[in-house]
Short mmCIF file of C-alpha atoms in Angstrom, two decimals:
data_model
loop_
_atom_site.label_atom_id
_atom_site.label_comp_id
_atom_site.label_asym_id
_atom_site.label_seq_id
_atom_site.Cartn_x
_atom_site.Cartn_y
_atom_site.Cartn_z
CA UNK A 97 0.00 0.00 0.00
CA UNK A 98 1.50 3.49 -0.53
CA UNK A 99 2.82 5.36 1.80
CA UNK A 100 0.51 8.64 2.23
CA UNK A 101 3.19 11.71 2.01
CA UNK A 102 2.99 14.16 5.08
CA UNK A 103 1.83 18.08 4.79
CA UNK A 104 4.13 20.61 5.70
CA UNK A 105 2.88 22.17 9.58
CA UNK A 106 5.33 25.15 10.65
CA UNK A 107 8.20 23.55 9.14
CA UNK A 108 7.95 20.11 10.33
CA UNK A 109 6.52 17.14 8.16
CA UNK A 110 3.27 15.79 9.88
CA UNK A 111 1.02 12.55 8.41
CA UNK A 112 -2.63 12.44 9.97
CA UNK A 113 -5.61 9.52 8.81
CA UNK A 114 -7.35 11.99 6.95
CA UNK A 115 -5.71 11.24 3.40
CA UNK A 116 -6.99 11.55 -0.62
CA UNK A 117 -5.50 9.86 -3.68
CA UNK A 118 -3.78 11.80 -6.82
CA UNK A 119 -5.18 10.62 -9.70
CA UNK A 120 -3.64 11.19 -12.74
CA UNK A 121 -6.47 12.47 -14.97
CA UNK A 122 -5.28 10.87 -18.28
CA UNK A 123 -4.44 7.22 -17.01
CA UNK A 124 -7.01 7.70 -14.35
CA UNK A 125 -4.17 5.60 -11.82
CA UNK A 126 -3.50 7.07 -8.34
CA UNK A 127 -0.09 8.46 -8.81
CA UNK A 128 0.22 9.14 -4.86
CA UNK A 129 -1.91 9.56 -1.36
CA UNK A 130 -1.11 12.53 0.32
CA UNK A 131 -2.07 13.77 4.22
CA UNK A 132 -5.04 16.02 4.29
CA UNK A 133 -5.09 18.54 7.12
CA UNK A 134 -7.76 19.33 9.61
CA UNK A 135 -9.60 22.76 10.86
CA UNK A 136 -6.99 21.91 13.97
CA UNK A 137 -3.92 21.67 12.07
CA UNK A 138 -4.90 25.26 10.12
CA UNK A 139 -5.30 27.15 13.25
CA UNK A 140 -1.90 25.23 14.75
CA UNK A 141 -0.42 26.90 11.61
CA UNK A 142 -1.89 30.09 12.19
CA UNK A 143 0.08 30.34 15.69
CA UNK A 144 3.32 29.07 14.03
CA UNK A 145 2.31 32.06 11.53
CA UNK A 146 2.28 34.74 13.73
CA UNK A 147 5.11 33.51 16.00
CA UNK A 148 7.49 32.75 13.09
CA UNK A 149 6.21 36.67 11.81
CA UNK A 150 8.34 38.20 14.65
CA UNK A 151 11.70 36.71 12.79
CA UNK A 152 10.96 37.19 9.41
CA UNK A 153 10.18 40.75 9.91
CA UNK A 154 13.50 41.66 11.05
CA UNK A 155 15.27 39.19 8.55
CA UNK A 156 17.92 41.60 6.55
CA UNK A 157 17.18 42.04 2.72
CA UNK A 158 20.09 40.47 1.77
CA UNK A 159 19.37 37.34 3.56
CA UNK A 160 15.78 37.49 1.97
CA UNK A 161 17.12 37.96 -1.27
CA UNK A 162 19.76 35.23 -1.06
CA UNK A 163 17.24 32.86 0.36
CA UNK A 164 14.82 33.29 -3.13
CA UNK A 165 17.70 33.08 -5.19
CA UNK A 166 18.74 29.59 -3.48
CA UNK A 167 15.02 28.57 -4.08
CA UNK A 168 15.08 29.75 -7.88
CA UNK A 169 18.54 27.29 -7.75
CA UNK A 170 16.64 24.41 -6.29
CA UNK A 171 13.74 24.95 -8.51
CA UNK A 172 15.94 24.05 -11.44
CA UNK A 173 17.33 21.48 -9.81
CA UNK A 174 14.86 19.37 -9.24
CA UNK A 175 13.17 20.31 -12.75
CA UNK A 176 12.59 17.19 -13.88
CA UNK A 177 10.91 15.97 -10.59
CA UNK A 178 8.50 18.92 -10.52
CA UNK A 179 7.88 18.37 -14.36
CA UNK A 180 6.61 14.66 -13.77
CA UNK A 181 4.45 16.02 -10.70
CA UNK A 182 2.80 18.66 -12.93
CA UNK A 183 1.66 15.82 -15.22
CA UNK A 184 1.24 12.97 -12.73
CA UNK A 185 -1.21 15.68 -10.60
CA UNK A 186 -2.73 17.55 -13.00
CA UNK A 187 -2.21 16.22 -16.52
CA UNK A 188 -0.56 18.73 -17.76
CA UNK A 189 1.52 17.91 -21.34
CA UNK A 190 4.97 18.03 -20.61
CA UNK A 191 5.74 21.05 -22.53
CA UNK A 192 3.39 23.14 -20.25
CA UNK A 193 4.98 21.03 -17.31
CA UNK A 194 8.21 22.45 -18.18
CA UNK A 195 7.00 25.76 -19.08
CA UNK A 196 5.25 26.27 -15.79
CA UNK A 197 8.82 25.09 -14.09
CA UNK A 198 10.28 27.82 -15.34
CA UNK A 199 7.71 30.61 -15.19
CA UNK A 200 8.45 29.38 -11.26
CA UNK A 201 11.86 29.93 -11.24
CA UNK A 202 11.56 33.47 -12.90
CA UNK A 203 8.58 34.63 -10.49
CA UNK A 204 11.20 33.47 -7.64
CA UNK A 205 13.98 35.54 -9.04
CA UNK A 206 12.09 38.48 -10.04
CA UNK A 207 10.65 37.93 -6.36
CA UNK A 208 14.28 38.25 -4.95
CA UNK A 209 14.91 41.33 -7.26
CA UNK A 210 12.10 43.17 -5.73
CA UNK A 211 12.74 42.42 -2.49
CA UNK A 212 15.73 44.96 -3.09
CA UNK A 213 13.32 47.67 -4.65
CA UNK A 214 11.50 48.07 -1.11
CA UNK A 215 12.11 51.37 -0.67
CA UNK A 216 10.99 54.09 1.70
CA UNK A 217 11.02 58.24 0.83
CA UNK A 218 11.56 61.30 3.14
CA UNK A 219 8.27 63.67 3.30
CA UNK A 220 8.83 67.35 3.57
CA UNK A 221 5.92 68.56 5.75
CA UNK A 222 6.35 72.46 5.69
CA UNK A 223 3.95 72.87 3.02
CA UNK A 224 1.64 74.37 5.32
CA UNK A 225 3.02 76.82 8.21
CA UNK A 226 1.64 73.83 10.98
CA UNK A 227 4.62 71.61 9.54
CA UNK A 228 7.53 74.02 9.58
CA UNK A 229 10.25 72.66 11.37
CA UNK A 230 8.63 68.71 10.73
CA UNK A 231 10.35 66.04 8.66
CA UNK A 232 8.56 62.74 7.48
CA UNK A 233 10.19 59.74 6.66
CA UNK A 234 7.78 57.17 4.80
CA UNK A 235 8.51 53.16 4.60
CA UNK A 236 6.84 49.83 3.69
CA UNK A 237 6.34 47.40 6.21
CA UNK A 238 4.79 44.06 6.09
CA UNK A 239 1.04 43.78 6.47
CA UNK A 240 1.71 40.46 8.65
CA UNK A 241 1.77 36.59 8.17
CA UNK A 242 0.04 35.63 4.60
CA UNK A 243 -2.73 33.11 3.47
CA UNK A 244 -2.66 31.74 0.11
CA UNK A 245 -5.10 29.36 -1.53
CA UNK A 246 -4.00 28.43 -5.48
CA UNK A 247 -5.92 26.49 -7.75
CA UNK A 248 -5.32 22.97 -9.62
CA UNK A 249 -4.31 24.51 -12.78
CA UNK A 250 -0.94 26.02 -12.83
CA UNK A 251 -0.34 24.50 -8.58
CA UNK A 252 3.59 25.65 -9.02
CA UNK A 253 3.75 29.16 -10.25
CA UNK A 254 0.80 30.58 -8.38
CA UNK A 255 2.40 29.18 -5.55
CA UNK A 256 5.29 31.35 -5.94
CA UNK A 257 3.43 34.33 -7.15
CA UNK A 258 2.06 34.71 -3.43
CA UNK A 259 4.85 32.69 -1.35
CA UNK A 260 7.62 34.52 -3.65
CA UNK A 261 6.62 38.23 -2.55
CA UNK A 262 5.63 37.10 0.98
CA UNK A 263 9.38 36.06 1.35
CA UNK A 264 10.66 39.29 -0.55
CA UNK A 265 8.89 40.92 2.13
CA UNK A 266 9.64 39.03 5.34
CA UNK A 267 6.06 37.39 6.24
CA UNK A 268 5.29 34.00 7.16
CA UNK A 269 2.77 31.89 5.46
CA UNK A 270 0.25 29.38 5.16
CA UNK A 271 -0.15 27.99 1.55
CA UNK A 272 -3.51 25.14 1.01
CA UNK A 273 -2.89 24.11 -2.61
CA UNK A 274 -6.04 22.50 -4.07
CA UNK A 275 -6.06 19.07 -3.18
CA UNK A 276 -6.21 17.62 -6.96
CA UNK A 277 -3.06 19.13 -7.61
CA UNK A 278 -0.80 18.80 -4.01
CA UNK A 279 2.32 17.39 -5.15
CA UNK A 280 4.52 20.22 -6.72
CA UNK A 281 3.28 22.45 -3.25
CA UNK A 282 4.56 19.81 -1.45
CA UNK A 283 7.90 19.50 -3.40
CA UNK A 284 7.85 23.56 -3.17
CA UNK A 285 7.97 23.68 0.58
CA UNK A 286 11.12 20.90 0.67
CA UNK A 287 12.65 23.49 -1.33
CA UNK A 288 11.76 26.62 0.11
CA UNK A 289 12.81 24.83 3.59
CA UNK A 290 16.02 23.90 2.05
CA UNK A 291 16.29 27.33 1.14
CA UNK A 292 17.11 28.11 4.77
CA UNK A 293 13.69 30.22 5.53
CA UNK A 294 12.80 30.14 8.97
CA UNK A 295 11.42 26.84 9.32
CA UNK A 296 8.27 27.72 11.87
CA UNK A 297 7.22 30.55 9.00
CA UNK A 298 6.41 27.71 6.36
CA UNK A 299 3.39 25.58 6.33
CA UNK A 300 1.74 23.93 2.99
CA UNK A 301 -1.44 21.74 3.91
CA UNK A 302 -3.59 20.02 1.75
CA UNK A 303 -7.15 20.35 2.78
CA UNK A 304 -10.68 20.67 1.57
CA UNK A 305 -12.66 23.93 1.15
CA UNK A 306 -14.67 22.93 4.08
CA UNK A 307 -11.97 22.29 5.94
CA UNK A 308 -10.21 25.55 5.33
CA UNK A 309 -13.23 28.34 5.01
CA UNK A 310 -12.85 27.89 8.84
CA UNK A 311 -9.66 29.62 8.97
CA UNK A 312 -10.05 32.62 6.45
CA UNK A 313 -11.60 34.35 9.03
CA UNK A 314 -8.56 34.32 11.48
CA UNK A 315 -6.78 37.54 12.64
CA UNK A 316 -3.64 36.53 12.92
CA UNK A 317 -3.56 36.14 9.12
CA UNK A 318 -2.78 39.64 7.81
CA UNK A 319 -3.61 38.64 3.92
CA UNK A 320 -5.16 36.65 2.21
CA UNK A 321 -4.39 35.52 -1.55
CA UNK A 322 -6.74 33.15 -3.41
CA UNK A 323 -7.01 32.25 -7.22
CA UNK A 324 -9.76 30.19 -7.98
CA UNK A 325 -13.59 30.51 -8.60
CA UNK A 326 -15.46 33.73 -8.50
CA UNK A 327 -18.15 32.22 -6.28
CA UNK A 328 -15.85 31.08 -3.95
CA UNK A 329 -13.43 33.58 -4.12
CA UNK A 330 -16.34 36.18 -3.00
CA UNK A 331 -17.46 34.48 -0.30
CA UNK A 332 -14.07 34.09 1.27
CA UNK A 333 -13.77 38.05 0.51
CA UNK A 334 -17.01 38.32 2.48
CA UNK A 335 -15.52 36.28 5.41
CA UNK A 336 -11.81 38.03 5.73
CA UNK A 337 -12.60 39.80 8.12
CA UNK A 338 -10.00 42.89 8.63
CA UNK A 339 -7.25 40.98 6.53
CA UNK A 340 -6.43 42.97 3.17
CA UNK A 341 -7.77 40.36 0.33
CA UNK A 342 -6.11 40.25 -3.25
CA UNK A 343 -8.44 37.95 -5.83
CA UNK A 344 -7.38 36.51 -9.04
CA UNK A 345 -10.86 34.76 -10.03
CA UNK A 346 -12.52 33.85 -13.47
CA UNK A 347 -12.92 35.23 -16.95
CA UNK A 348 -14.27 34.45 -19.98
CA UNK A 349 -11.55 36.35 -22.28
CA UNK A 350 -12.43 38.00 -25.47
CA UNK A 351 -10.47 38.40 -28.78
CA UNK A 352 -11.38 41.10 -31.14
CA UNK A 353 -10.61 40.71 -34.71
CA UNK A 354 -10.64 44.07 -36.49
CA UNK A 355 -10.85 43.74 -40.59
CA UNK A 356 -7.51 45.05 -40.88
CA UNK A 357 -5.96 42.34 -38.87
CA UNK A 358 -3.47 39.37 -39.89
CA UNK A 359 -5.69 36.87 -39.98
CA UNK A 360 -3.12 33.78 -40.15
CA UNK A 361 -1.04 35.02 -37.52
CA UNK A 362 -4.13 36.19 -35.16
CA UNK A 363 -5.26 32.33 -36.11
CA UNK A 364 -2.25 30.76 -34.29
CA UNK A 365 -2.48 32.92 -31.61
CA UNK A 366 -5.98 31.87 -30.81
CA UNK A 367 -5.42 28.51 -31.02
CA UNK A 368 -2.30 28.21 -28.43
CA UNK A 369 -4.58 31.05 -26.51
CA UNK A 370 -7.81 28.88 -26.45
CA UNK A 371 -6.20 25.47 -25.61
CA UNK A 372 -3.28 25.62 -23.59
CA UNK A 373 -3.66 23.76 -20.64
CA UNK A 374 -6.80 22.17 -21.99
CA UNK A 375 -8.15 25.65 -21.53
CA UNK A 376 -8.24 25.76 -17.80
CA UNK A 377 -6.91 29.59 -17.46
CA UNK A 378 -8.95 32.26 -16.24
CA UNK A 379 -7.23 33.79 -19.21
CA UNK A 380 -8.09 31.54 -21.56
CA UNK A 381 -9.34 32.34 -25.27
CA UNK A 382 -12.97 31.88 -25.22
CA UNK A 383 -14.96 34.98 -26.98
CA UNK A 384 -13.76 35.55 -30.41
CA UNK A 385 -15.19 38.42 -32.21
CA UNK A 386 -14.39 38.75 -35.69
CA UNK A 387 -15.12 41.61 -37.99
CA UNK A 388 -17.89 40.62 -40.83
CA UNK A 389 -15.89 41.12 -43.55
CA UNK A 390 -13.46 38.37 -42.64
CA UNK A 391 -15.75 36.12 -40.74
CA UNK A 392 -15.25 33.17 -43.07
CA UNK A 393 -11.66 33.25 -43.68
CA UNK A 394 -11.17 33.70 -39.96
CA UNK A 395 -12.68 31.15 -39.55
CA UNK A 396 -11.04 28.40 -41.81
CA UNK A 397 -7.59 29.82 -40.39
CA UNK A 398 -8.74 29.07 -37.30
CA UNK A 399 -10.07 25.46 -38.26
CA UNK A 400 -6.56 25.08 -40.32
CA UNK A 401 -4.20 25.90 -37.60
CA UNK A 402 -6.72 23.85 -35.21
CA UNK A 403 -5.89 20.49 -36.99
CA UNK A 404 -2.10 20.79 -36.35
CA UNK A 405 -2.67 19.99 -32.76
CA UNK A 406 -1.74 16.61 -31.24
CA UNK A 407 -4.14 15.50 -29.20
CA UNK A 408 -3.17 12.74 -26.25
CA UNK A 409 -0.61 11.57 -23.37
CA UNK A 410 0.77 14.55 -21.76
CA UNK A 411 3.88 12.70 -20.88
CA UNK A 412 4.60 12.15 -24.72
CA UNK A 413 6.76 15.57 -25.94
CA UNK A 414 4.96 16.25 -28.99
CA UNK A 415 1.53 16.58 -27.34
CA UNK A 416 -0.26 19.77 -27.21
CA UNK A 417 -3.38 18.77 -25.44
CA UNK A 418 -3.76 16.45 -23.03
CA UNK A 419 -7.11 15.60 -20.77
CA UNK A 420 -8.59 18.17 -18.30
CA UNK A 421 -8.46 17.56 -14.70
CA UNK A 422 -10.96 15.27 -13.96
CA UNK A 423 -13.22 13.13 -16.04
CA UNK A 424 -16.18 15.07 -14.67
CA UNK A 425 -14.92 18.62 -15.61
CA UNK A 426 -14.59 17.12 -18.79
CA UNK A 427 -18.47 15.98 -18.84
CA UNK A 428 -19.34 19.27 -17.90
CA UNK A 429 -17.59 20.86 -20.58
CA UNK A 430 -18.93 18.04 -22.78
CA UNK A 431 -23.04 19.58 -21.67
CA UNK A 432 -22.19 22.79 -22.11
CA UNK A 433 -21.34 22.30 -25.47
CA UNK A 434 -24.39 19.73 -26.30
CA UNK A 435 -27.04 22.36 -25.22
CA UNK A 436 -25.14 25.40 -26.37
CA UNK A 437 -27.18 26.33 -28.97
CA UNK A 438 -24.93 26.76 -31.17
CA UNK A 439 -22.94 25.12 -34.71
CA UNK A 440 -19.70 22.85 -33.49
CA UNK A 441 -17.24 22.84 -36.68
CA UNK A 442 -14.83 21.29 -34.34
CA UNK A 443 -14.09 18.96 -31.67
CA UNK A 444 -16.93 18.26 -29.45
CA UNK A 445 -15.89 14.83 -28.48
CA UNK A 446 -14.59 13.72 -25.41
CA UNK A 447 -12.91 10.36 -24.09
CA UNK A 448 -12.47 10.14 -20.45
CA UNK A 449 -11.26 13.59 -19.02
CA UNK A 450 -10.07 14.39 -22.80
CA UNK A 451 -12.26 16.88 -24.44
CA UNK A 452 -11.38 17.25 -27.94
CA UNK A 453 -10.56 20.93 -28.95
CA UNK A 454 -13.93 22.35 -29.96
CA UNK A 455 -15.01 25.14 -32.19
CA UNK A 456 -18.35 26.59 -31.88
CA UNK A 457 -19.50 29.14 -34.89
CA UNK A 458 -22.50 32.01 -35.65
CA UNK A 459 -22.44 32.04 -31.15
CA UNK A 460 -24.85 34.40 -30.03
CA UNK A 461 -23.45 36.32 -27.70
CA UNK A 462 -26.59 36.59 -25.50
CA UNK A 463 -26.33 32.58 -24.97
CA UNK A 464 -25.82 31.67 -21.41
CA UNK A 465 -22.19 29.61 -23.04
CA UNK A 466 -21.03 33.02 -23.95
CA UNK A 467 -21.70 34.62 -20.39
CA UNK A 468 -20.52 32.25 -18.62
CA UNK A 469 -16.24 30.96 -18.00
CA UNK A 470 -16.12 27.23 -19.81
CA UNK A 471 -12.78 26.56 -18.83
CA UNK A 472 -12.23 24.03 -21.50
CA UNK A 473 -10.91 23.81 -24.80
CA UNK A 474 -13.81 25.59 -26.05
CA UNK A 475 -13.67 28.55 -28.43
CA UNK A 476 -17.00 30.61 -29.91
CA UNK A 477 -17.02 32.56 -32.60
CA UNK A 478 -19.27 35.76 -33.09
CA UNK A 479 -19.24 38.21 -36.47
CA UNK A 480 -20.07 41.68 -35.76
CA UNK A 481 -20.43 45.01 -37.74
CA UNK A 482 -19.10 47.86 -35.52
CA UNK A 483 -16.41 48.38 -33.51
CA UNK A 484 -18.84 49.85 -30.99
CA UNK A 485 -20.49 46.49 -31.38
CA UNK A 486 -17.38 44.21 -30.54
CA UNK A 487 -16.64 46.81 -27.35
CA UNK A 488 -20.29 46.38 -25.95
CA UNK A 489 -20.22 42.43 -26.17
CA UNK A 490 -16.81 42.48 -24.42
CA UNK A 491 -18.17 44.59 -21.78
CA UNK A 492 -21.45 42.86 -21.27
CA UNK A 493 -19.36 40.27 -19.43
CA UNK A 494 -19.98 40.07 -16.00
CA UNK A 495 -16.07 39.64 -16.33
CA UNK A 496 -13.09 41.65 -16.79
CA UNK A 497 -9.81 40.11 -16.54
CA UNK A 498 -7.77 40.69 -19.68
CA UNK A 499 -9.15 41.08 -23.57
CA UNK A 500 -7.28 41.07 -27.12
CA UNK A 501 -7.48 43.18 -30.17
CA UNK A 502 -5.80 42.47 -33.86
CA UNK A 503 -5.89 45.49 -35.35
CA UNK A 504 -3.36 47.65 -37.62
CA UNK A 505 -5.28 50.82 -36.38
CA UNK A 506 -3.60 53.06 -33.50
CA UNK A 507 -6.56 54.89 -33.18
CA UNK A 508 -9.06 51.35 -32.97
CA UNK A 509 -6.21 50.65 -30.02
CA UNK A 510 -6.97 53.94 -28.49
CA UNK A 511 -10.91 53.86 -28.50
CA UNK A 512 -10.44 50.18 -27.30
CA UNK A 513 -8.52 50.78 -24.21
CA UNK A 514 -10.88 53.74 -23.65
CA UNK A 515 -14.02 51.54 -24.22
CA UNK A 516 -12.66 48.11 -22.56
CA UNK A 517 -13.51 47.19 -19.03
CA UNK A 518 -10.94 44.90 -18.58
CA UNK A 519 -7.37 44.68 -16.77
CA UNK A 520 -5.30 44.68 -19.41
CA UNK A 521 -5.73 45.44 -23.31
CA UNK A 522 -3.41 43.28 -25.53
CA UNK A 523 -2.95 43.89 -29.04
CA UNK A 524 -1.95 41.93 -31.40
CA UNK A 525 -1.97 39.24 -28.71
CA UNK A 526 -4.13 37.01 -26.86
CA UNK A 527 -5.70 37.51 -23.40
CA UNK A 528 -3.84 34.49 -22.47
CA UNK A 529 -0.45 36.65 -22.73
CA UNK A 530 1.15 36.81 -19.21
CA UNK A 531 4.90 37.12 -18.44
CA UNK A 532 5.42 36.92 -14.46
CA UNK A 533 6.91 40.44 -13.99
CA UNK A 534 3.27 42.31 -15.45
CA UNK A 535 0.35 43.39 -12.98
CA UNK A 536 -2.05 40.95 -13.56
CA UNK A 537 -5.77 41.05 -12.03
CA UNK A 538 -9.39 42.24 -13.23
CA UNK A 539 -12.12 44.05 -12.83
CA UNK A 540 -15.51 43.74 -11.97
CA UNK A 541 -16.59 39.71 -11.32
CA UNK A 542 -12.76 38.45 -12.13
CA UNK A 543 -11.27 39.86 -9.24
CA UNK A 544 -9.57 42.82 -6.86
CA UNK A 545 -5.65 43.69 -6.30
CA UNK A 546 -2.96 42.69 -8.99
CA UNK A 547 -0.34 40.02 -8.66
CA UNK A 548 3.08 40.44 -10.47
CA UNK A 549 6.18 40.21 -8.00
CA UNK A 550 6.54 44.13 -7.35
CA UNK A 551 2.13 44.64 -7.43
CA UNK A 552 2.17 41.90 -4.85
CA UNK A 553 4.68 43.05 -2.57
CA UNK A 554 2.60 46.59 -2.72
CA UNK A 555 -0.35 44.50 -1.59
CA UNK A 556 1.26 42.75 1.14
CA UNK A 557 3.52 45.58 3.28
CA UNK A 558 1.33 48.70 4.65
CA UNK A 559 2.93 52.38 4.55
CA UNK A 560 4.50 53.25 8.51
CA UNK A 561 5.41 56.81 9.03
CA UNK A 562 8.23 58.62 10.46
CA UNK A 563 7.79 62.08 11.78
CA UNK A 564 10.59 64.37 12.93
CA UNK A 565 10.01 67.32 14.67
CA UNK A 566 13.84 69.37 14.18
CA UNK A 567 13.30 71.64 16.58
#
């Protein structure tokens, strides 16, 4: 029988009876068994949290900086072990695998140069006759000890995107990956532990929502940090308490394509925008709107570049879409689709937890399939007449995380960032663009706060104020 593997409980390795199999969603096999924590355990980490605070706090920059550089090391050392997890846990295809690996490494080292940017700046406070004679000196501090909660779909990096800063900045921290995806959080806080951070500041336990809503409400957690579903990312919000709350949530991403637009290029885009990771990224192609004029030959570039994909084991090199993460978030993909409404000229088939990349064409944008986040390999396409158009469908979203626009035209760029309620405008990209070092975060339903190393670190230290009377 195998052995379950222990969580990670203010730096010491702890097993409990409470346990849940990783099932690897493309063989369907339990790849491990892993320790699940309890409502006791969360709260015990809390108080190693807030004790282990008082020592990272005072920890010098350049030991936080070397300590993040040492994990970016480790990170790439064990590569090949977290690349296997990522698969094994999650089915990711190993090119993603390996592309996530080192996304983690450079969110790390970007982490470690930031933690050198934390700067203060000296106040002059005579403006006004009351402050002659008064100096202020202005610095950031810490908020206090974080809590982050990541999602199944990309376990490693968004892992470092919150533990990263939180260890630029001195703070302690409780991480509870999502328990379909535990191993590489696991294999994170060997490293990170290696690393040489304070040992009672580090706790990674596996444990289910139930388990864990108890604890979002605690005090002694100064921030909280949770990617995952808008409905439960709200809630949580609603429960913080006093805690600042940063949420990276859902999306259902829109692509303009203007008539002026290279069509075969913006057709590859889409494609590696709409089913990467088997679509399961907030940012994730779904919406795309394509000028009248070029609806049809949109369209067969889309179906063209579509057909290149290779559909099957993620552990094979070559494959560039592998099964989503559970044979039941497959099915519900696979209904979504069936009562869509709407004319599949692609895909629609699924085996297991392997939903064949799907096309759906002439989408009304008023159908509940384009309102709503898929989070499959599922793209719709839309024509419209009028820029205007395009800009109001975008916006009628509940949504607002990050949109695209192909277009030759500075001024359609201009009226589009004016007209877009989104996060971030790309053009002649794909929502799905995101390099580590960017703010990243939405508006409206998909979120509040920005992540990005430096945004981060501005989300987790408070401003503490000097004043100096000269006399």
């Amino acid at each position: 029988m195998r052995e379950p593997r222990p969580f990670c409980l203010g730096g010491r390795w702890k097993t409990s009876t409470s346990t849940i199999p990783v099932i690897n969603p493309y063989t369907r096999e339990e790849v491990a068994r892993v320790c699940t924590g309890s409502a006791d355990d969360l709260f015990m980490a809390a108080g190693h949290a807030a004790a282990a605070f008082r020592i990272t706090k005072t920890l010098p920059t350049y030991i936080r900086r070397q300590i993040l550089h040492t994990i970016a090391a480790l990170l790439e050392e064990r590569r090949e072990e977290l690349v296997d997890a990522l698969i094994a846990e999650g089915g990711k295809v190993r090119k993603i695998a390996d592309g996530e690996v080192t996304r983690a490494i450079e969110t790390i080292t970007i982490s470690a140069e930031e933690a050198s940017r934390i700067t203060g700046t000296i106040i002059p406070l005579d403006r006004t006759p009351g402050g002659a004679g008064h100096t202020g000196h202005l610095i950031r501090v810490p908020a206090g000890p974080l809590l982050a909660i990541t999602p199944f779909n990309y376990p490693l990096n968004l892992a470092c995107h919150k533990i990263g800063p939180a260890i630029a900045i001195g703070a302690s921290f409780l991480l509870k990956p999502a328990t379909a995806t535990p191993l590489s959080s696991l294999i994170l806080a060997e490293i990170i532990l290696a690393a040489g951070y304070p040992p009672e500041a580090v706790s990674v336990i596996p444990a289910p929502g139930s388990v864990a809503d108890a604890i979002v409400g605690d005090e002694r957690f100064a921030y909280l940090s949770f990617t995952g579903s808008p409905d439960v990312g709200w809630e949580l919000k609603k429960r913080a308490g006093k805690k600042k709350v940063s949420l990276e949530l859902g999306g259902n991403a829109a692509v303009i394509i203007c008539r002026d637009a290279d069509l075969r290029y913006a057709a590859s885009r889409i494609i590696a925008g709409g089913f990467v990771n088997a679509g399961q990224n907030c940012v994730s192609v779904q919406r795309v709107l394509i000028h009248h004029e070029v609806y049809e030959e949109m369209t067969a570039g889309i179906i063209s570049e579509l057909r290149a994909l290779k559909i099957g084991d993620p552990r094979d090199p070559t494959t560039d879409l592998g099964p989503m993460i559970s044979e039941e978030a497959a099915a519900v993909a696979e209904e979504m689709i069936r009562s869509a409404g709407a004319r599949v000229i692609a895909g629609g088939i699924r085996e297991g937890a392997l939903l064949h990349p799907t096309v759906l064409a002439d989408v009304d944008p008023s159908l509940p399939i384009a309102c709503r986040e898929i989070f499959a390999p599922v793209i719709l396409l839309s024509p419209y007449r009028k820029e205007d158009e395009a800009f109001s469908i975008v916006n009628a979203s509940e949504y607002g995380l990050q949109a695209g626009i192909f277009t030759d035209s500075l001024e359609t760029v201009q009226r589009a960032f004016s007209a877009l309620d989104v996060g971030a405008i790309l053009v002649n990209d794909i929502p799905t663009f995101r390099v580590d070092e960017m703010p990243y975060g939405g508006v409206k339903g998909s979120g509040t706060g920005r992540e990005g190393p430096a945004y981060a670190i501005a989300g987790m230290t408070v401003e503490k104020m000097l004043v100096i009377n000269k006399r």
